[in-house]
Tab-separated table of C-alpha atoms in Angstrom:
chain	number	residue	atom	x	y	z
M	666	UNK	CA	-7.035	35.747	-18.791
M	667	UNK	CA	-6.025	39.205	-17.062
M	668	UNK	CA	-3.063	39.900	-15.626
M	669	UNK	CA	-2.221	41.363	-12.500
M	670	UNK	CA	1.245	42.939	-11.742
M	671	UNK	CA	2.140	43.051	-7.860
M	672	UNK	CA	5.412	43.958	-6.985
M	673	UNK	CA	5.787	42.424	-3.935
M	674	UNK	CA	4.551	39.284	-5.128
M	675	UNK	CA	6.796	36.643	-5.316
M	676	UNK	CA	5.497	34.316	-6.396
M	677	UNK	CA	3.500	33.531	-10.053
M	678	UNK	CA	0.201	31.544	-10.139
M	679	UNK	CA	-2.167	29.893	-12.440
M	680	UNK	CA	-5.381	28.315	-12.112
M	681	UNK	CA	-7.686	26.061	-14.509
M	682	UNK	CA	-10.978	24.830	-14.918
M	683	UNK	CA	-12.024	21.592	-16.995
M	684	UNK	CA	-15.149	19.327	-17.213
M	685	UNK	CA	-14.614	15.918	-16.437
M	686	UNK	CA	-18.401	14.551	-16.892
M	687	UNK	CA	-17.782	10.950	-18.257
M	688	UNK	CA	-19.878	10.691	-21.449
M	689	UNK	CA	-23.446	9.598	-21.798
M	690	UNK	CA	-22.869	5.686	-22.365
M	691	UNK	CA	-19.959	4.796	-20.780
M	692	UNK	CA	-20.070	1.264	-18.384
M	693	UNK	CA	-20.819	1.956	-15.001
M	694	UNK	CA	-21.840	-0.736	-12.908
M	695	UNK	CA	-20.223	-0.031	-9.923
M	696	UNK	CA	-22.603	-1.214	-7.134
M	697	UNK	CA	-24.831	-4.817	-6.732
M	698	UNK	CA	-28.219	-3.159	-6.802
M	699	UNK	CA	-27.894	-1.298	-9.978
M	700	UNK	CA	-30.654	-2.258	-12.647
M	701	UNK	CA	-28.581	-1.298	-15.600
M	702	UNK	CA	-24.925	-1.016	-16.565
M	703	UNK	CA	-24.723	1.615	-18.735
M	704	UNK	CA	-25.068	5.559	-18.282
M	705	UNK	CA	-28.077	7.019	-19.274
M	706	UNK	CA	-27.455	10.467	-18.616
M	707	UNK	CA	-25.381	12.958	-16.186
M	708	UNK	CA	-26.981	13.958	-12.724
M	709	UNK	CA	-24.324	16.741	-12.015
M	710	UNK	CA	-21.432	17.315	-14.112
M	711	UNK	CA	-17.967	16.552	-12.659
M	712	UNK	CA	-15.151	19.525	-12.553
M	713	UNK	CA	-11.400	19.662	-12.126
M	714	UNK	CA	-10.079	22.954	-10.756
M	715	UNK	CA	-6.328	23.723	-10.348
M	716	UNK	CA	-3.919	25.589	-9.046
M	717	UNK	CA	-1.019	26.222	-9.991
M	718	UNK	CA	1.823	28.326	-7.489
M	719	UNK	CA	5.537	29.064	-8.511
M	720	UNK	CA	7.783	31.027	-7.055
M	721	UNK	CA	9.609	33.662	-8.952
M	722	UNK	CA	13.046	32.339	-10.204
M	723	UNK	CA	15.497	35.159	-8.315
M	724	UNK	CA	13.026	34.510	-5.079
M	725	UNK	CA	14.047	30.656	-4.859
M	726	UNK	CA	16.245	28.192	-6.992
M	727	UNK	CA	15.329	25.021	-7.971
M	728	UNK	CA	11.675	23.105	-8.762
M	729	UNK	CA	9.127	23.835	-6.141
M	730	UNK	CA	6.123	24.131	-7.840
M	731	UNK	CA	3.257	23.716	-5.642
M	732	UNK	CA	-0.249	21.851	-6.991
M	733	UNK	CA	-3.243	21.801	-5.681
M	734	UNK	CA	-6.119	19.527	-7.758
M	735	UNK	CA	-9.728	19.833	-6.449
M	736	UNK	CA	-12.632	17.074	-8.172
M	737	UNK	CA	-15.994	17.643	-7.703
């Protein structure tokens, strides 16, 4: 991943990107009108994006990570 150096940034962040899809397979019945109860393929796959923001260490003391966690 490239780096970008900003001096008046104080802050350092990270973000990630992962595929969730459950497999083909899995139990699913999650509703009363469903005909079967098994997956039989994926419609859309399923994402998690993150991001990640921490302030620089000399800027602020302490934990204070920030999170943010997106699923789609």
């Amino acid at each position: 991943m490239p780096e970008v150096h900003a001096p008046q940034s104080r802050c350092q962040l990270g973000v990630a990107r992962g595929d969730i899809t459950p497999p083909v397979g899995i139990y699913h019945r999650m509703w009363g009108a469903a005909s079967h109860e098994r997956a039989t393929g994926v419609h859309r796959p399923l994402t998690a994006t993150a991001i990640c923001l921490r302030p620089l260490a000399e800027a602020t003391p302490g934990p204070s990570d920030r999170i943010l966690l997106a699923v789609d």
